[in-house]
Amino acid sequence: MSNKASLRPAPVASEHTPLKARNVAFDWSGTPLHWVPGDPATTHTINVLHLLLPAGERWFVHVYKQVLPSIRDERLRADVIGFIGQEAMHSQAHDDVLPHLKEQGLDPTPYTAQVDWLFEKLLGDRTLPPGRARHWWLLERVALIAAIEHYTAFLGDWVLNAEALDAKGADPTMLDLLRWHGAEEVEHRSVAFDLFVHLDGGYRRRTRTWATAFAALVFLWQRGVRFFMANDPTLLEGKASFKEFFRAGRQGVLPTTGAVARTIPQYLHRTYHPSQYGSTAQAAAYLAASPAATAADARTRGIA
């Protein structure tokens, strides 16, 4: 085997699973503003997901619908169609949390309007001539999605194992939303990267778009936490701080900085493949027990 061949991404075949969208629904009427009791900083750090994901995942779907005609592998095409269905449902589920936050005095509109602009305008379709320029921009966005999905899968795997949130008495409905979503992110963690490799796979593009995605996620996340803390009506002079992030990481209610740092060499290693991280079996086990997912399955089968 050549050295070049040994550096190719190596999928774990046993981690592949057919994908389906689950039409979940959540009742937020009993969920408090600080759904991690006594810990508004952790609550709002995780709440940033509700600000970023609706627009971001609508953008994923939009880009992938443009890509579908270019997919030459039938299994990958089926995976991408399943991915589109799941991401559309994720966007809707997180979007449904925003009216609940507004009812509790925390209006997310000023922040979400800026996130919408980012995905719809800055990263949206551009008036480019057909041919090389338009194809380049499509490939750039496919690569960006692969990099972002590296982090959604990381967060999905983390929340499935974050027993400290249960021990702290986190709201069960919010935990089910996060773990249902996290389990599906683990379930489909290879699709975006496989699509990138199928259409391009260039290492320079992988590293460049990773750097863009990582910097954007860090910037948007810390800005979102600052927005929530400053506008939380129950806090006097609420402020976000890295000290709180480090504290929550040590307690296990947020990922540790070390765990986040380890995601960097993982993605940048030439043999990286998403299937090498996380457990499809664990994700499937949670989805089989999730109150929202099992209720959705029952509705689909017409027994509830």
Short mmCIF file of N, CA, C and O in Angstrom, two decimals, residues 40-160:
data_model
loop_
_atom_site.label_atom_id
_atom_site.label_comp_id
_atom_site.label_asym_id
_atom_site.label_seq_id
_atom_site.Cartn_x
_atom_site.Cartn_y
_atom_site.Cartn_z
N PRO A 40 -27.50 30.27 35.36
CA PRO A 40 -27.87 30.97 34.13
C PRO A 40 -26.76 30.97 33.09
O PRO A 40 -27.05 30.95 31.88
N ALA A 41 -25.50 30.97 33.50
CA ALA A 41 -24.40 31.00 32.52
C ALA A 41 -24.39 29.74 31.67
O ALA A 41 -24.27 29.81 30.44
N THR A 42 -24.53 28.58 32.30
CA THR A 42 -24.59 27.33 31.54
C THR A 42 -25.85 27.28 30.69
O THR A 42 -25.81 26.90 29.51
N THR A 43 -26.99 27.65 31.28
CA THR A 43 -28.24 27.67 30.53
C THR A 43 -28.09 28.48 29.25
O THR A 43 -28.43 28.01 28.15
N HIS A 44 -27.56 29.68 29.37
CA HIS A 44 -27.50 30.55 28.20
C HIS A 44 -26.39 30.15 27.23
O HIS A 44 -26.51 30.41 26.03
N THR A 45 -25.34 29.52 27.72
CA THR A 45 -24.32 29.02 26.80
C THR A 45 -24.91 27.97 25.88
O THR A 45 -24.67 27.96 24.66
N ILE A 46 -25.72 27.08 26.43
CA ILE A 46 -26.36 26.06 25.60
C ILE A 46 -27.51 26.66 24.79
O ILE A 46 -27.75 26.26 23.64
N ASN A 47 -28.20 27.68 25.36
CA ASN A 47 -29.30 28.31 24.64
C ASN A 47 -28.87 28.96 23.33
O ASN A 47 -29.71 29.19 22.45
N VAL A 48 -27.59 29.25 23.18
CA VAL A 48 -27.12 29.83 21.92
C VAL A 48 -27.45 28.91 20.74
O VAL A 48 -27.64 29.38 19.61
N LEU A 49 -27.55 27.62 21.00
CA LEU A 49 -27.97 26.69 19.94
C LEU A 49 -29.28 27.12 19.30
O LEU A 49 -29.46 27.02 18.08
N HIS A 50 -30.22 27.62 20.12
CA HIS A 50 -31.52 28.02 19.60
C HIS A 50 -31.42 29.26 18.71
O HIS A 50 -32.30 29.51 17.89
N LEU A 51 -30.36 30.04 18.89
CA LEU A 51 -30.15 31.23 18.08
C LEU A 51 -29.49 30.89 16.75
O LEU A 51 -29.82 31.47 15.71
N LEU A 52 -28.53 29.96 16.77
CA LEU A 52 -27.73 29.67 15.58
C LEU A 52 -28.34 28.61 14.68
O LEU A 52 -28.24 28.70 13.45
N LEU A 53 -28.94 27.59 15.28
CA LEU A 53 -29.30 26.42 14.48
C LEU A 53 -30.45 26.61 13.51
O LEU A 53 -30.40 26.06 12.39
N PRO A 54 -31.52 27.35 13.86
CA PRO A 54 -32.60 27.45 12.86
C PRO A 54 -32.13 27.99 11.51
O PRO A 54 -32.37 27.37 10.47
N ALA A 55 -31.41 29.11 11.52
CA ALA A 55 -30.93 29.68 10.25
C ALA A 55 -29.84 28.81 9.65
O ALA A 55 -29.80 28.60 8.43
N GLY A 56 -28.93 28.31 10.50
CA GLY A 56 -27.83 27.51 9.99
C GLY A 56 -28.29 26.25 9.31
O GLY A 56 -27.81 25.88 8.23
N GLU A 57 -29.24 25.56 9.92
CA GLU A 57 -29.67 24.29 9.34
C GLU A 57 -30.59 24.48 8.15
O GLU A 57 -30.62 23.65 7.24
N ARG A 58 -31.32 25.60 8.10
CA ARG A 58 -32.05 25.93 6.87
C ARG A 58 -31.05 26.15 5.72
O ARG A 58 -31.31 25.76 4.57
N TRP A 59 -29.92 26.77 6.05
CA TRP A 59 -28.88 26.99 5.05
C TRP A 59 -28.28 25.67 4.57
O TRP A 59 -28.06 25.48 3.38
N PHE A 60 -28.03 24.74 5.50
CA PHE A 60 -27.54 23.41 5.12
C PHE A 60 -28.48 22.80 4.06
O PHE A 60 -28.04 22.29 3.03
N VAL A 61 -29.77 22.82 4.37
CA VAL A 61 -30.76 22.21 3.49
C VAL A 61 -30.75 22.88 2.12
O VAL A 61 -30.79 22.21 1.08
N HIS A 62 -30.68 24.21 2.12
CA HIS A 62 -30.67 24.96 0.86
C HIS A 62 -29.47 24.58 0.00
O HIS A 62 -29.62 24.34 -1.22
N VAL A 63 -28.30 24.52 0.61
CA VAL A 63 -27.09 24.18 -0.14
C VAL A 63 -27.17 22.75 -0.65
O VAL A 63 -26.85 22.47 -1.83
N TYR A 64 -27.60 21.83 0.18
CA TYR A 64 -27.60 20.42 -0.22
C TYR A 64 -28.62 20.13 -1.32
O TYR A 64 -28.42 19.23 -2.14
N LYS A 65 -29.71 20.86 -1.35
CA LYS A 65 -30.66 20.68 -2.45
C LYS A 65 -30.03 21.07 -3.78
O LYS A 65 -30.35 20.48 -4.82
N GLN A 66 -29.13 22.05 -3.75
CA GLN A 66 -28.43 22.42 -4.97
C GLN A 66 -27.41 21.36 -5.38
O GLN A 66 -27.11 21.19 -6.57
N VAL A 67 -26.89 20.64 -4.40
CA VAL A 67 -25.84 19.67 -4.65
C VAL A 67 -26.39 18.33 -5.14
O VAL A 67 -25.70 17.59 -5.86
N LEU A 68 -27.61 18.00 -4.78
CA LEU A 68 -28.16 16.67 -5.08
C LEU A 68 -27.94 16.20 -6.52
O LEU A 68 -27.56 15.04 -6.74
N PRO A 69 -28.12 17.05 -7.54
CA PRO A 69 -27.92 16.56 -8.91
C PRO A 69 -26.48 16.14 -9.22
O PRO A 69 -26.26 15.43 -10.20
N SER A 70 -25.53 16.57 -8.39
CA SER A 70 -24.12 16.26 -8.65
C SER A 70 -23.65 14.98 -7.97
O SER A 70 -22.51 14.57 -8.16
N ILE A 71 -24.51 14.34 -7.17
CA ILE A 71 -24.10 13.15 -6.42
C ILE A 71 -24.23 11.93 -7.31
O ILE A 71 -25.31 11.62 -7.84
N ARG A 72 -23.13 11.21 -7.46
CA ARG A 72 -23.09 10.07 -8.38
C ARG A 72 -23.20 8.72 -7.65
O ARG A 72 -23.34 7.68 -8.30
N ASP A 73 -23.12 8.74 -6.33
CA ASP A 73 -23.19 7.52 -5.53
C ASP A 73 -24.59 7.40 -4.92
O ASP A 73 -25.03 8.30 -4.20
N GLU A 74 -25.28 6.32 -5.20
CA GLU A 74 -26.69 6.20 -4.77
C GLU A 74 -26.84 6.12 -3.26
O GLU A 74 -27.78 6.67 -2.69
N ARG A 75 -25.93 5.42 -2.57
CA ARG A 75 -26.05 5.36 -1.12
C ARG A 75 -25.81 6.72 -0.50
O ARG A 75 -26.52 7.13 0.42
N LEU A 76 -24.82 7.43 -1.02
CA LEU A 76 -24.56 8.78 -0.51
C LEU A 76 -25.74 9.69 -0.80
O LEU A 76 -26.13 10.51 0.05
N ARG A 77 -26.33 9.55 -1.95
CA ARG A 77 -27.51 10.36 -2.29
C ARG A 77 -28.64 10.10 -1.28
O ARG A 77 -29.28 11.04 -0.80
N ALA A 78 -28.86 8.84 -0.94
CA ALA A 78 -29.89 8.50 0.05
C ALA A 78 -29.53 9.09 1.42
O ALA A 78 -30.41 9.59 2.14
N ASP A 79 -28.25 9.06 1.78
CA ASP A 79 -27.81 9.64 3.04
C ASP A 79 -28.06 11.15 3.07
O ASP A 79 -28.50 11.70 4.09
N VAL A 80 -27.77 11.82 1.97
CA VAL A 80 -27.95 13.27 1.91
C VAL A 80 -29.43 13.63 2.00
O VAL A 80 -29.81 14.58 2.69
N ILE A 81 -30.29 12.85 1.35
CA ILE A 81 -31.73 13.10 1.46
C ILE A 81 -32.20 12.90 2.90
O ILE A 81 -32.99 13.69 3.43
N GLY A 82 -31.70 11.84 3.57
CA GLY A 82 -32.03 11.65 4.98
C GLY A 82 -31.51 12.78 5.85
O GLY A 82 -32.18 13.25 6.77
N PHE A 83 -30.29 13.22 5.56
CA PHE A 83 -29.68 14.35 6.28
C PHE A 83 -30.54 15.60 6.12
O PHE A 83 -30.80 16.32 7.10
N ILE A 84 -30.99 15.89 4.92
CA ILE A 84 -31.83 17.07 4.68
C ILE A 84 -33.09 17.01 5.53
O ILE A 84 -33.48 18.00 6.15
N GLY A 85 -33.72 15.84 5.57
CA GLY A 85 -34.93 15.70 6.38
C GLY A 85 -34.68 15.93 7.85
O GLY A 85 -35.46 16.62 8.54
N GLN A 86 -33.59 15.37 8.37
CA GLN A 86 -33.28 15.55 9.79
C GLN A 86 -32.93 17.00 10.10
O GLN A 86 -33.39 17.56 11.11
N GLU A 87 -32.13 17.64 9.25
CA GLU A 87 -31.72 19.01 9.52
C GLU A 87 -32.91 19.97 9.47
O GLU A 87 -32.98 20.93 10.25
N ALA A 88 -33.84 19.74 8.57
CA ALA A 88 -35.03 20.58 8.51
C ALA A 88 -35.83 20.47 9.81
O ALA A 88 -36.34 21.48 10.33
N MET A 89 -35.91 19.26 10.36
CA MET A 89 -36.63 19.07 11.62
C MET A 89 -35.89 19.71 12.79
O MET A 89 -36.50 20.29 13.68
N HIS A 90 -34.56 19.63 12.77
CA HIS A 90 -33.78 20.29 13.83
C HIS A 90 -34.03 21.79 13.83
O HIS A 90 -34.21 22.41 14.89
N SER A 91 -34.01 22.39 12.64
CA SER A 91 -34.24 23.82 12.54
C SER A 91 -35.59 24.20 13.13
O SER A 91 -35.70 25.16 13.91
N GLN A 92 -36.62 23.45 12.79
CA GLN A 92 -37.96 23.75 13.30
C GLN A 92 -38.04 23.60 14.81
O GLN A 92 -38.63 24.44 15.50
N ALA A 93 -37.44 22.53 15.34
CA ALA A 93 -37.53 22.26 16.78
C ALA A 93 -36.87 23.36 17.60
O ALA A 93 -37.40 23.79 18.63
N HIS A 94 -35.69 23.82 17.16
CA HIS A 94 -35.02 24.89 17.90
C HIS A 94 -35.73 26.24 17.70
O HIS A 94 -35.78 27.06 18.61
N ASP A 95 -36.27 26.45 16.52
CA ASP A 95 -37.02 27.67 16.25
C ASP A 95 -38.22 27.78 17.18
O ASP A 95 -38.60 28.88 17.61
N ASP A 96 -38.84 26.64 17.52
CA ASP A 96 -40.02 26.64 18.38
C ASP A 96 -39.70 27.03 19.82
O ASP A 96 -40.63 27.34 20.59
N VAL A 97 -38.42 27.01 20.20
CA VAL A 97 -38.05 27.42 21.56
C VAL A 97 -38.08 28.94 21.69
O VAL A 97 -38.32 29.48 22.77
N LEU A 98 -37.85 29.65 20.60
CA LEU A 98 -37.68 31.11 20.67
C LEU A 98 -38.91 31.86 21.19
O LEU A 98 -38.76 32.79 22.00
N PRO A 99 -40.15 31.49 20.77
CA PRO A 99 -41.31 32.17 21.37
C PRO A 99 -41.41 31.97 22.88
O PRO A 99 -41.85 32.87 23.61
N HIS A 100 -40.98 30.80 23.35
CA HIS A 100 -41.00 30.54 24.80
C HIS A 100 -40.03 31.47 25.52
O HIS A 100 -40.35 32.01 26.59
N LEU A 101 -38.85 31.67 24.96
CA LEU A 101 -37.89 32.61 25.56
C LEU A 101 -38.47 34.02 25.58
O LEU A 101 -38.32 34.76 26.56
N LYS A 102 -39.13 34.39 24.50
CA LYS A 102 -39.71 35.74 24.42
C LYS A 102 -40.80 35.92 25.47
O LYS A 102 -40.91 36.99 26.09
N GLU A 103 -41.61 34.90 25.67
CA GLU A 103 -42.66 34.96 26.70
C GLU A 103 -42.07 35.16 28.09
O GLU A 103 -42.72 35.75 28.97
N GLN A 104 -40.84 34.68 28.30
CA GLN A 104 -40.20 34.82 29.60
C GLN A 104 -39.36 36.09 29.70
O GLN A 104 -38.60 36.26 30.65
N GLY A 105 -39.54 36.99 28.75
CA GLY A 105 -38.89 38.30 28.83
C GLY A 105 -37.53 38.38 28.17
O GLY A 105 -36.81 39.37 28.35
N LEU A 106 -37.16 37.35 27.38
CA LEU A 106 -35.85 37.35 26.73
C LEU A 106 -36.07 37.26 25.22
O LEU A 106 -36.18 36.18 24.64
N ASP A 107 -36.15 38.41 24.56
CA ASP A 107 -36.46 38.48 23.14
C ASP A 107 -35.18 38.25 22.33
O ASP A 107 -34.27 39.07 22.34
N PRO A 108 -35.10 37.14 21.58
CA PRO A 108 -33.88 36.84 20.83
C PRO A 108 -33.81 37.51 19.46
O PRO A 108 -32.81 37.37 18.76
N THR A 109 -34.84 38.26 19.07
CA THR A 109 -34.93 38.78 17.70
C THR A 109 -33.72 39.60 17.27
O THR A 109 -33.24 39.43 16.14
N PRO A 110 -33.19 40.52 18.11
CA PRO A 110 -32.04 41.30 17.63
C PRO A 110 -30.84 40.45 17.23
O PRO A 110 -30.13 40.79 16.29
N TYR A 111 -30.64 39.34 17.93
CA TYR A 111 -29.51 38.47 17.59
C TYR A 111 -29.84 37.59 16.40
O TYR A 111 -29.03 37.44 15.48
N THR A 112 -31.03 36.98 16.39
CA THR A 112 -31.37 36.06 15.30
C THR A 112 -31.46 36.78 13.97
O THR A 112 -31.19 36.18 12.92
N ALA A 113 -31.82 38.06 13.97
CA ALA A 113 -31.85 38.81 12.72
C ALA A 113 -30.46 38.90 12.10
O ALA A 113 -30.30 38.81 10.87
N GLN A 114 -29.44 39.05 12.94
CA GLN A 114 -28.07 39.10 12.44
C GLN A 114 -27.60 37.73 11.95
O GLN A 114 -26.88 37.63 10.95
N VAL A 115 -28.01 36.67 12.65
CA VAL A 115 -27.64 35.31 12.22
C VAL A 115 -28.31 34.99 10.88
O VAL A 115 -27.69 34.39 9.99
N ASP A 116 -29.57 35.41 10.73
CA ASP A 116 -30.26 35.21 9.46
C ASP A 116 -29.50 35.90 8.33
O ASP A 116 -29.35 35.34 7.23
N TRP A 117 -29.03 37.11 8.58
CA TRP A 117 -28.28 37.85 7.54
C TRP A 117 -27.01 37.09 7.18
O TRP A 117 -26.65 37.00 6.01
N LEU A 118 -26.34 36.55 8.19
CA LEU A 118 -25.09 35.83 7.94
C LEU A 118 -25.31 34.67 6.97
O LEU A 118 -24.59 34.53 5.97
N PHE A 119 -26.32 33.84 7.25
CA PHE A 119 -26.51 32.65 6.43
C PHE A 119 -27.23 32.95 5.11
O PHE A 119 -26.90 32.34 4.08
N GLU A 120 -28.16 33.89 5.12
CA GLU A 120 -28.93 34.15 3.91
C GLU A 120 -28.21 35.07 2.94
O GLU A 120 -28.37 34.93 1.73
N LYS A 121 -27.43 36.00 3.46
CA LYS A 121 -26.77 36.99 2.60
C LYS A 121 -25.28 36.68 2.44
O LYS A 121 -24.81 36.44 1.32
N LEU A 122 -24.54 36.68 3.54
CA LEU A 122 -23.10 36.49 3.44
C LEU A 122 -22.74 35.11 2.88
O LEU A 122 -21.84 34.97 2.05
N LEU A 123 -23.45 34.07 3.34
CA LEU A 123 -23.17 32.71 2.89
C LEU A 123 -24.21 32.18 1.91
O LEU A 123 -24.20 31.01 1.56
N GLY A 124 -25.09 33.05 1.47
CA GLY A 124 -26.15 32.63 0.57
C GLY A 124 -25.69 32.55 -0.88
O GLY A 124 -24.51 32.67 -1.20
N ASP A 125 -26.66 32.35 -1.77
CA ASP A 125 -26.35 32.30 -3.20
C ASP A 125 -25.87 33.67 -3.66
O ASP A 125 -26.37 34.70 -3.23
N ARG A 126 -24.90 33.67 -4.55
CA ARG A 126 -24.36 34.91 -5.09
C ARG A 126 -24.62 34.99 -6.58
O ARG A 126 -24.78 33.98 -7.25
N THR A 127 -24.69 36.21 -7.06
CA THR A 127 -24.87 36.41 -8.49
C THR A 127 -23.54 36.20 -9.19
O THR A 127 -22.74 37.12 -9.36
N LEU A 128 -23.31 34.94 -9.54
CA LEU A 128 -22.05 34.56 -10.18
C LEU A 128 -22.36 33.94 -11.55
O LEU A 128 -23.40 33.30 -11.72
N PRO A 129 -21.48 34.13 -12.50
CA PRO A 129 -21.72 33.53 -13.82
C PRO A 129 -21.66 32.01 -13.73
O PRO A 129 -20.91 31.44 -12.93
N PRO A 130 -22.46 31.32 -14.54
CA PRO A 130 -22.39 29.84 -14.54
C PRO A 130 -20.98 29.39 -14.89
O PRO A 130 -20.26 30.04 -15.62
N GLY A 131 -20.60 28.24 -14.29
CA GLY A 131 -19.27 27.73 -14.58
C GLY A 131 -18.41 27.66 -13.36
O GLY A 131 -18.88 27.38 -12.25
N ARG A 132 -17.12 27.96 -13.53
CA ARG A 132 -16.14 27.73 -12.48
C ARG A 132 -16.43 28.51 -11.20
O ARG A 132 -16.35 27.97 -10.11
N ALA A 133 -16.76 29.80 -11.31
CA ALA A 133 -16.97 30.63 -10.12
C ALA A 133 -18.14 30.13 -9.29
O ALA A 133 -18.06 30.02 -8.06
N ARG A 134 -19.24 29.82 -9.96
CA ARG A 134 -20.42 29.34 -9.23
C ARG A 134 -20.13 27.98 -8.61
O ARG A 134 -20.55 27.71 -7.46
N HIS A 135 -19.43 27.09 -9.30
CA HIS A 135 -19.09 25.78 -8.77
C HIS A 135 -18.15 25.91 -7.56
O HIS A 135 -18.30 25.20 -6.56
N TRP A 136 -17.19 26.83 -7.65
CA TRP A 136 -16.26 27.06 -6.54
C TRP A 136 -17.02 27.47 -5.29
O TRP A 136 -16.74 26.96 -4.19
N TRP A 137 -17.97 28.38 -5.42
CA TRP A 137 -18.72 28.86 -4.25
C TRP A 137 -19.57 27.76 -3.65
O TRP A 137 -19.70 27.65 -2.43
N LEU A 138 -20.11 26.89 -4.49
CA LEU A 138 -20.89 25.76 -3.98
C LEU A 138 -19.99 24.81 -3.20
O LEU A 138 -20.34 24.35 -2.10
N LEU A 139 -18.80 24.51 -3.73
CA LEU A 139 -17.88 23.61 -3.03
C LEU A 139 -17.39 24.21 -1.73
O LEU A 139 -17.19 23.49 -0.73
N GLU A 140 -17.16 25.52 -1.70
CA GLU A 140 -16.76 26.17 -0.46
C GLU A 140 -17.80 25.98 0.63
O GLU A 140 -17.49 25.69 1.78
N ARG A 141 -19.05 26.11 0.26
CA ARG A 141 -20.12 25.97 1.26
C ARG A 141 -20.29 24.51 1.69
O ARG A 141 -20.57 24.23 2.86
N VAL A 142 -20.12 23.58 0.76
CA VAL A 142 -20.16 22.16 1.12
C VAL A 142 -19.05 21.85 2.13
O VAL A 142 -19.26 21.13 3.12
N ALA A 143 -17.86 22.40 1.91
CA ALA A 143 -16.74 22.17 2.83
C ALA A 143 -16.99 22.84 4.18
O ALA A 143 -16.64 22.28 5.23
N LEU A 144 -17.58 24.03 4.18
CA LEU A 144 -17.93 24.70 5.44
C LEU A 144 -18.90 23.86 6.25
O LEU A 144 -18.76 23.73 7.47
N ILE A 145 -19.89 23.30 5.59
CA ILE A 145 -20.87 22.47 6.30
C ILE A 145 -20.19 21.25 6.91
O ILE A 145 -20.49 20.86 8.04
N ALA A 146 -19.25 20.64 6.17
CA ALA A 146 -18.54 19.48 6.72
C ALA A 146 -17.79 19.86 7.99
O ALA A 146 -17.77 19.10 8.97
N ALA A 147 -17.16 21.05 7.99
CA ALA A 147 -16.43 21.49 9.18
C ALA A 147 -17.38 21.78 10.34
O ALA A 147 -17.12 21.40 11.49
N ILE A 148 -18.50 22.42 10.05
CA ILE A 148 -19.48 22.72 11.11
C ILE A 148 -20.05 21.43 11.68
O ILE A 148 -20.23 21.29 12.90
N GLU A 149 -20.31 20.46 10.81
CA GLU A 149 -20.87 19.19 11.27
C GLU A 149 -19.90 18.41 12.16
O GLU A 149 -20.32 17.60 12.99
N HIS A 150 -18.61 18.67 12.00
CA HIS A 150 -17.63 18.08 12.92
C HIS A 150 -17.95 18.52 14.34
O HIS A 150 -17.87 17.72 15.30
N TYR A 151 -18.35 19.78 14.50
CA TYR A 151 -18.64 20.31 15.83
C TYR A 151 -20.03 19.97 16.32
O TYR A 151 -20.24 19.77 17.52
N THR A 152 -21.00 19.88 15.43
CA THR A 152 -22.32 19.45 15.89
C THR A 152 -22.28 18.00 16.34
O THR A 152 -22.95 17.62 17.31
N ALA A 153 -21.48 17.17 15.65
CA ALA A 153 -21.33 15.78 16.09
C ALA A 153 -20.60 15.70 17.42
O ALA A 153 -20.94 14.89 18.29
N PHE A 154 -19.57 16.53 17.59
CA PHE A 154 -18.85 16.59 18.87
C PHE A 154 -19.82 16.96 20.00
O PHE A 154 -19.83 16.32 21.06
N LEU A 155 -20.64 17.99 19.78
CA LEU A 155 -21.59 18.41 20.80
C LEU A 155 -22.66 17.34 21.04
O LEU A 155 -23.09 17.12 22.18
N GLY A 156 -23.09 16.67 19.97
CA GLY A 156 -24.07 15.61 20.13
C GLY A 156 -23.53 14.47 20.98
O GLY A 156 -24.22 13.98 21.89
N ASP A 157 -22.30 14.07 20.72
CA ASP A 157 -21.68 13.01 21.52
C ASP A 157 -21.52 13.46 22.96
O ASP A 157 -21.75 12.69 23.90
N TRP A 158 -21.14 14.73 23.14
CA TRP A 158 -20.95 15.24 24.50
C TRP A 158 -22.26 15.21 25.28
O TRP A 158 -22.30 14.72 26.42
N VAL A 159 -23.34 15.74 24.70
CA VAL A 159 -24.58 15.85 25.47
C VAL A 159 -25.18 14.48 25.77
O VAL A 159 -25.84 14.30 26.81
N LEU A 160 -24.95 13.49 24.91
CA LEU A 160 -25.43 12.15 25.21
C LEU A 160 -24.76 11.56 26.45
O LEU A 160 -25.32 10.67 27.10
#
